[in-house]
Amino acid sequence: MSGLFTFGETMGLVAADGIGSLEYARSFSFGIGGAESNVAIGVARLGQRATWLGRVGPDATGDLIERRLRSEQVRTLVLRDEAFTGLMLKFRRSGEYLHVDYHRAGSAGSRLAPADIPAAELESASIVHVTGITPALSDSARAAVFQAVETARAAGVIVSVDVNYRSKLWSRFDAGPVLRDLVSHVDVVFAGPEEAALFVGRSAPVDGLAALGPREVIVKDGARGCEALIDGARFSLPALPVRVVDPVGAGDAFVAGYLAERLAGAGPEDRLRTAVAAGAFAVTVPGDCEGLPSRADLEAFPPGDVNR
C-alpha cells in the first residue's frame, strides 16, 4: 500500500451552534475531529491514497469515527480498546474567540503503543505523517511515534511532522525538548512561528528548523501566508483573502494539500500553492474536517488562479 500513512487520536466533536456562552447554547452538532485523520481525509479528497490507524472505544463515537473515515475513502485500521473514545467540545464565545475543551485523559486514543503500528505499513508507505499531538497523550503514544519514525526512516520512507503544539496537553517546558528531538528525525516539518519558537527561538524560524535536519521546512502563518525552505530553495506565498467562518482545521488542510501534491509528484511551488488554497478553503466552512476541499472545490474556488 503506497500513499500516506498516519496514526493518532480521533475524537468525537461536539460543537455548539451559534455564537455566545456555552450556558446559553440550545443546539449542537456532532462530528469527528483529529489532526492526523483530518490530513488523511484531506489527502484522500485530493485524489491520493491515505491510511489512518488509531484506537477507539467500544462506543457509538468509535463507530462513527470508523464509518466516517471509511466513507471518505480513507483506508482505516481501527484498534478497538476497552477505554472510551475521547471527546472535544467547541463553542464560539464571541465572533472573534473560539473555545475548545478536550475530554481525552485515559481515552482509547491515548493508549496507543509501539506494538500497534505494523512495520509493514510504515515500510510500504510513500510518506509517513505524524504530529506533535500524539507524543503529548501518554508515554506509550510518544514511544509509538518515535519508533514509527525510526522504522520508516530506516526503510527510506519520507517522514513528515506537523508540530501542532497543544498547550492543554503539555507545557512549553515539557514539549520543547521532545518536539525538537522529533523534528530532528524527519524529512518534512510544518510549524507555526509560535510553535517553532518552542525550540528554535523566534528569529528566522525557517532557518532554525532547517538546522535541525529536515530538507523541507514549511512555516505556516495563517493570514500572513507561508515561508518555506525546500531542498535549499526559498519560497514565500501570501494567504488568499477569504472570510473566515471557522479557523479549526485550516492547518490540517494546508498540510494535506502539500502532502497530496508531493504524492502526485508536483514541484515545491505547486505543493505550496495547493496548501495555501486548501487552508483558505477550509476556513470558509464550519467544522473540523468538513471544509477539507476536493480538486473540484479548488478549481471552483473564488480567488481563482490557485493552481497556476
Tab-separated table of C-alpha atoms in Angstrom:
chain	number	residue	atom	x	y	z
A	1	MET	CA	0.000	0.000	0.000
A	2	SER	CA	1.689	3.200	-1.143
A	3	GLY	CA	0.463	6.684	-0.336
A	4	LEU	CA	0.155	8.399	3.039
A	5	PHE	CA	0.205	6.504	6.324
A	6	THR	CA	-0.669	8.330	9.530
A	7	PHE	CA	-1.880	7.498	13.021
A	8	GLY	CA	-3.123	9.235	16.150
A	9	GLU	CA	-6.215	10.041	18.173
A	10	THR	CA	-9.509	10.980	16.556
A	11	MET	CA	-12.303	12.151	18.856
A	12	GLY	CA	-15.968	12.901	18.783
A	13	LEU	CA	-16.574	16.613	18.237
A	14	VAL	CA	-19.463	18.383	19.961
A	15	ALA	CA	-19.923	21.894	18.557
A	16	ALA	CA	-22.376	24.461	19.872
A	17	ASP	CA	-24.368	26.152	17.151
A	18	GLY	CA	-24.380	29.925	17.041
A	19	ILE	CA	-22.249	32.414	18.958
A	20	GLY	CA	-22.222	33.042	22.702
A	21	SER	CA	-21.531	31.487	26.092
A	22	LEU	CA	-21.928	27.712	26.311
A	23	GLU	CA	-24.585	28.013	29.013
A	24	TYR	CA	-26.935	29.671	26.546
A	25	ALA	CA	-26.375	27.190	23.708
A	26	ARG	CA	-29.535	25.261	22.849
A	27	SER	CA	-28.440	23.224	19.842
A	28	PHE	CA	-25.296	21.273	18.988
A	29	SER	CA	-23.810	19.323	16.086
A	30	PHE	CA	-21.786	16.142	16.485
A	31	GLY	CA	-18.935	15.042	14.248
A	32	ILE	CA	-15.349	13.865	14.435
A	33	GLY	CA	-12.017	15.633	14.729
A	34	GLY	CA	-8.336	14.759	14.880
A	35	ALA	CA	-5.278	16.271	13.220
A	36	GLU	CA	-3.999	13.055	11.669
A	37	SER	CA	-7.373	11.834	10.399
A	38	ASN	CA	-8.068	15.328	9.045
A	39	VAL	CA	-4.881	15.119	6.997
A	40	ALA	CA	-5.789	11.626	5.788
A	41	ILE	CA	-9.249	12.813	4.692
A	42	GLY	CA	-7.738	15.878	3.020
A	43	VAL	CA	-5.234	13.782	1.071
A	44	ALA	CA	-7.956	11.340	0.009
A	45	ARG	CA	-10.249	14.149	-1.173
A	46	LEU	CA	-7.395	15.430	-3.322
A	47	GLY	CA	-7.146	12.073	-5.060
A	48	GLN	CA	-4.291	10.335	-3.258
A	49	ARG	CA	-4.215	7.148	-1.183
A	50	ALA	CA	-4.324	7.579	2.584
A	51	THR	CA	-4.332	5.193	5.551
A	52	TRP	CA	-5.206	6.130	9.141
A	53	LEU	CA	-4.623	3.939	12.210
A	54	GLY	CA	-5.863	4.590	15.724
A	55	ARG	CA	-7.512	3.265	18.866
A	56	VAL	CA	-11.186	3.954	19.561
A	57	GLY	CA	-13.521	2.795	22.301
A	58	PRO	CA	-16.409	0.278	22.236
A	59	ASP	CA	-18.933	3.071	21.866
A	60	ALA	CA	-21.062	4.923	19.325
A	61	THR	CA	-18.399	7.609	18.894
A	62	GLY	CA	-15.835	4.991	17.938
A	63	ASP	CA	-18.309	3.501	15.475
A	64	LEU	CA	-18.906	6.929	13.931
A	65	ILE	CA	-15.183	7.575	13.508
A	66	GLU	CA	-14.683	4.282	11.700
A	67	ARG	CA	-17.695	4.760	9.404
A	68	ARG	CA	-16.861	8.379	8.645
A	69	LEU	CA	-13.246	7.693	7.690
A	70	ARG	CA	-14.193	4.747	5.510
A	71	SER	CA	-16.843	6.844	3.770
A	72	GLU	CA	-14.101	9.358	2.925
A	73	GLN	CA	-12.160	6.616	1.113
A	74	VAL	CA	-9.507	6.550	3.816
A	75	ARG	CA	-8.095	3.084	4.428
A	76	THR	CA	-8.953	2.743	8.105
A	77	LEU	CA	-7.139	0.475	10.572
A	78	VAL	CA	-9.163	0.659	13.783
A	79	LEU	CA	-7.968	-0.893	17.028
A	80	ARG	CA	-10.831	-1.357	19.483
A	81	ASP	CA	-9.972	-0.564	23.098
A	82	GLU	CA	-11.926	-1.031	26.322
A	83	ALA	CA	-11.412	2.647	27.201
A	84	PHE	CA	-13.745	5.395	25.958
A	85	THR	CA	-13.327	7.371	22.757
A	86	GLY	CA	-12.192	10.926	23.520
A	87	LEU	CA	-14.406	13.963	23.038
A	88	MET	CA	-13.784	17.562	22.030
A	89	LEU	CA	-16.204	20.400	22.884
A	90	LYS	CA	-16.111	23.551	20.774
A	91	PHE	CA	-18.045	26.792	21.084
A	92	ARG	CA	-17.634	30.336	19.816
A	93	ARG	CA	-17.685	32.672	22.846
A	94	SER	CA	-17.740	35.659	20.507
A	95	GLY	CA	-17.354	36.341	16.827
A	96	GLU	CA	-13.589	36.531	17.330
A	97	TYR	CA	-12.927	33.933	20.038
A	98	LEU	CA	-13.219	30.150	19.621
A	99	HIS	CA	-13.001	27.985	22.748
A	100	VAL	CA	-12.124	24.260	22.690
A	101	ASP	CA	-12.149	21.807	25.612
A	102	TYR	CA	-10.756	18.262	25.459
A	103	HIS	CA	-12.005	15.210	27.344
A	104	ARG	CA	-9.324	12.693	26.462
A	105	ALA	CA	-7.247	11.776	29.568
A	106	GLY	CA	-7.181	7.974	29.717
A	107	SER	CA	-9.009	7.657	26.404
A	108	ALA	CA	-8.612	4.793	23.945
A	109	GLY	CA	-6.536	7.006	21.664
A	110	SER	CA	-4.090	7.833	24.451
A	111	ARG	CA	-3.349	4.116	24.901
A	112	LEU	CA	-1.676	3.834	21.504
A	113	ALA	CA	1.575	1.837	21.842
A	114	PRO	CA	4.551	0.885	19.637
A	115	ALA	CA	3.180	-2.624	19.079
A	116	ASP	CA	0.073	-1.110	17.477
A	117	ILE	CA	1.982	0.219	14.452
A	118	PRO	CA	2.828	-2.565	11.955
A	119	ALA	CA	6.292	-2.174	10.482
A	120	ALA	CA	4.963	-3.376	7.118
A	121	GLU	CA	2.587	-0.397	6.947
A	122	LEU	CA	5.400	2.039	7.602
A	123	GLU	CA	7.815	0.413	5.172
A	124	SER	CA	5.325	0.274	2.285
A	125	ALA	CA	4.102	3.869	2.601
A	126	SER	CA	5.258	6.713	0.371
A	127	ILE	CA	5.002	9.210	3.242
A	128	VAL	CA	4.551	8.594	6.975
A	129	HIS	CA	2.941	11.596	8.680
A	130	VAL	CA	2.920	12.228	12.438
A	131	THR	CA	2.084	15.185	14.660
A	132	GLY	CA	3.317	16.697	17.897
A	133	ILE	CA	-0.066	15.941	19.461
A	134	THR	CA	0.381	12.184	19.818
A	135	PRO	CA	3.600	12.356	21.898
A	136	ALA	CA	1.725	14.505	24.421
A	137	LEU	CA	-1.005	11.928	25.044
A	138	SER	CA	0.977	9.328	27.019
A	139	ASP	CA	4.380	7.696	27.354
A	140	SER	CA	3.278	4.756	25.202
A	141	ALA	CA	1.907	7.048	22.480
A	142	ARG	CA	5.162	9.013	22.478
A	143	ALA	CA	7.144	5.800	22.129
A	144	ALA	CA	4.902	4.749	19.235
A	145	VAL	CA	5.654	7.968	17.354
A	146	PHE	CA	9.408	7.777	17.756
A	147	GLN	CA	9.541	4.078	16.889
A	148	ALA	CA	7.425	4.648	13.787
A	149	VAL	CA	9.666	7.488	12.656
A	150	GLU	CA	12.778	5.371	13.175
A	151	THR	CA	11.301	2.388	11.311
A	152	ALA	CA	10.142	4.490	8.360
A	153	ARG	CA	13.417	6.356	8.029
A	154	ALA	CA	15.370	3.088	8.150
A	155	ALA	CA	13.258	1.871	5.220
A	156	GLY	CA	13.954	5.031	3.224
A	157	VAL	CA	10.385	6.329	3.590
A	158	ILE	CA	9.769	10.092	3.738
A	159	VAL	CA	8.614	11.187	7.210
A	160	SER	CA	6.578	14.339	7.782
A	161	VAL	CA	5.653	16.028	11.062
A	162	ASP	CA	3.275	18.848	11.893
A	163	VAL	CA	4.475	20.294	15.205
A	164	ASN	CA	0.869	21.048	16.265
A	165	TYR	CA	1.637	22.126	19.839
A	166	ARG	CA	-1.351	21.872	22.204
A	167	SER	CA	-0.884	23.832	25.438
A	168	LYS	CA	-3.795	21.990	27.092
A	169	LEU	CA	-1.910	18.716	26.741
A	170	TRP	CA	1.548	19.711	27.975
A	171	SER	CA	3.608	22.728	28.957
A	172	ARG	CA	6.074	24.537	26.722
A	173	PHE	CA	8.830	23.350	29.056
A	174	ASP	CA	7.878	19.691	28.613
A	175	ALA	CA	7.051	19.923	24.929
A	176	GLY	CA	10.095	21.815	23.674
A	177	PRO	CA	12.791	19.108	24.007
A	178	VAL	CA	10.511	16.343	22.734
A	179	LEU	CA	9.372	18.281	19.688
A	180	ARG	CA	12.919	19.379	18.909
A	181	ASP	CA	14.032	15.741	19.007
A	182	LEU	CA	11.127	14.694	16.795
A	183	VAL	CA	11.797	17.393	14.196
A	184	SER	CA	15.462	16.398	14.058
A	185	HIS	CA	14.449	12.921	12.840
A	186	VAL	CA	12.108	13.823	9.962
A	187	ASP	CA	12.360	14.937	6.339
A	188	VAL	CA	9.457	17.411	6.215
A	189	VAL	CA	8.334	19.730	9.009
A	190	PHE	CA	5.324	22.038	9.283
A	191	ALA	CA	5.101	24.583	12.108
A	192	GLY	CA	3.643	27.930	13.001
A	193	PRO	CA	6.040	30.681	14.139
A	194	GLU	CA	4.993	30.301	17.792
A	195	GLU	CA	5.406	26.530	17.604
A	196	ALA	CA	8.881	26.865	16.116
A	197	ALA	CA	9.760	29.298	18.915
A	198	LEU	CA	9.326	26.444	21.414
A	199	PHE	CA	12.707	25.044	20.453
A	200	VAL	CA	14.478	27.194	17.824
A	201	GLY	CA	13.800	30.735	19.021
A	202	ARG	CA	11.697	33.474	17.475
A	203	SER	CA	14.083	34.861	14.859
A	204	ALA	CA	14.354	33.130	11.463
A	205	PRO	CA	12.164	30.083	12.291
A	206	VAL	CA	12.616	28.585	8.825
A	207	ASP	CA	16.394	28.520	9.169
A	208	GLY	CA	16.215	27.347	12.764
A	209	LEU	CA	14.063	24.380	11.837
A	210	ALA	CA	16.212	23.559	8.807
A	211	ALA	CA	19.305	23.498	11.016
A	212	LEU	CA	17.796	20.533	12.865
A	213	GLY	CA	17.913	18.413	9.713
A	214	PRO	CA	14.641	18.440	7.708
A	215	ARG	CA	15.114	19.050	3.976
A	216	GLU	CA	11.657	20.569	3.631
A	217	VAL	CA	10.667	23.258	6.149
A	218	ILE	CA	7.305	24.993	5.886
A	219	VAL	CA	6.274	27.710	8.350
A	220	LYS	CA	2.522	28.324	8.062
A	221	ASP	CA	1.485	31.685	9.390
A	222	GLY	CA	-2.263	31.998	8.887
A	223	ALA	CA	-3.342	35.255	7.295
A	224	ARG	CA	0.307	36.110	6.603
A	225	GLY	CA	0.773	33.138	4.289
A	226	CYS	CA	3.764	30.809	4.484
A	227	GLU	CA	7.548	30.720	4.229
A	228	ALA	CA	9.459	27.628	3.156
A	229	LEU	CA	12.927	26.266	2.555
A	230	ILE	CA	12.696	23.185	0.332
A	231	ASP	CA	15.830	21.399	-0.830
A	232	GLY	CA	17.795	24.641	-0.490
A	233	ALA	CA	15.290	26.872	-2.341
A	234	ARG	CA	13.304	29.575	-0.533
A	235	PHE	CA	9.632	30.301	-1.118
A	236	SER	CA	7.189	32.865	0.232
A	237	LEU	CA	3.478	32.778	-0.592
A	238	PRO	CA	0.759	35.142	0.634
A	239	ALA	CA	-2.502	33.902	2.098
A	240	LEU	CA	-5.633	34.066	-0.020
A	241	PRO	CA	-8.212	36.682	1.070
A	242	VAL	CA	-11.322	34.887	2.367
A	243	ARG	CA	-13.998	35.435	5.001
A	244	VAL	CA	-13.161	33.200	7.969
A	245	VAL	CA	-16.114	31.163	9.236
A	246	ASP	CA	-14.200	28.621	11.345
A	247	PRO	CA	-10.392	28.544	11.678
A	248	VAL	CA	-10.281	24.986	13.079
A	249	GLY	CA	-8.757	22.544	10.608
A	250	ALA	CA	-7.027	25.124	8.427
A	251	GLY	CA	-3.561	23.912	9.346
A	252	ASP	CA	-4.517	20.297	8.641
A	253	ALA	CA	-5.952	21.313	5.260
A	254	PHE	CA	-2.692	23.110	4.454
A	255	VAL	CA	-0.645	20.024	5.341
A	256	ALA	CA	-2.977	17.752	3.368
A	257	GLY	CA	-2.682	19.982	0.307
A	258	TYR	CA	1.099	19.968	0.440
A	259	LEU	CA	1.429	16.220	1.022
A	260	ALA	CA	-1.166	15.320	-1.627
A	261	GLU	CA	0.780	17.293	-4.212
A	262	ARG	CA	4.026	15.723	-3.056
A	263	LEU	CA	2.489	12.290	-3.531
A	264	ALA	CA	1.360	13.397	-7.003
A	265	GLY	CA	4.935	14.365	-7.904
A	266	ALA	CA	4.348	18.126	-8.046
A	267	GLY	CA	7.176	20.604	-7.548
A	268	PRO	CA	7.656	22.679	-4.372
A	269	GLU	CA	5.838	25.803	-5.567
A	270	ASP	CA	2.800	23.846	-6.732
A	271	ARG	CA	2.716	21.988	-3.405
A	272	LEU	CA	2.692	25.282	-1.532
A	273	ARG	CA	0.072	26.881	-3.769
A	274	THR	CA	-2.305	23.979	-3.222
A	275	ALA	CA	-1.536	24.013	0.511
A	276	VAL	CA	-2.395	27.722	0.776
A	277	ALA	CA	-5.578	27.267	-1.262
A	278	ALA	CA	-6.692	24.249	0.776
A	279	GLY	CA	-6.130	26.109	4.050
A	280	ALA	CA	-8.060	29.115	2.780
A	281	PHE	CA	-10.947	26.992	1.562
A	282	ALA	CA	-11.172	25.136	4.895
A	283	VAL	CA	-11.737	28.274	6.972
A	284	THR	CA	-14.794	29.174	4.899
A	285	VAL	CA	-16.663	26.077	6.143
A	286	PRO	CA	-17.593	25.259	9.773
A	287	GLY	CA	-16.307	22.015	11.258
A	288	ASP	CA	-13.032	20.197	11.854
A	289	CYS	CA	-12.778	18.160	8.646
A	290	GLU	CA	-15.919	19.189	6.781
A	291	GLY	CA	-14.157	22.032	4.955
A	292	LEU	CA	-11.323	19.954	3.504
A	293	PRO	CA	-11.503	20.579	-0.255
A	294	SER	CA	-11.583	18.281	-3.242
A	295	ARG	CA	-9.833	19.045	-6.526
A	296	ALA	CA	-13.126	20.298	-7.907
A	297	ASP	CA	-13.530	22.619	-4.917
A	298	LEU	CA	-10.129	24.186	-5.522
A	299	GLU	CA	-10.780	24.613	-9.232
A	300	ALA	CA	-14.003	26.483	-8.446
A	301	PHE	CA	-12.585	28.411	-5.503
A	302	PRO	CA	-13.485	32.153	-5.831
A	303	PRO	CA	-9.967	33.641	-5.665
A	304	GLY	CA	-9.073	31.787	-8.864
A	305	ASP	CA	-5.592	31.030	-10.189
A	306	VAL	CA	-4.808	28.995	-7.050
A	307	ASN	CA	-3.473	26.043	-9.004
A	308	ARG	CA	-1.437	28.039	-11.520
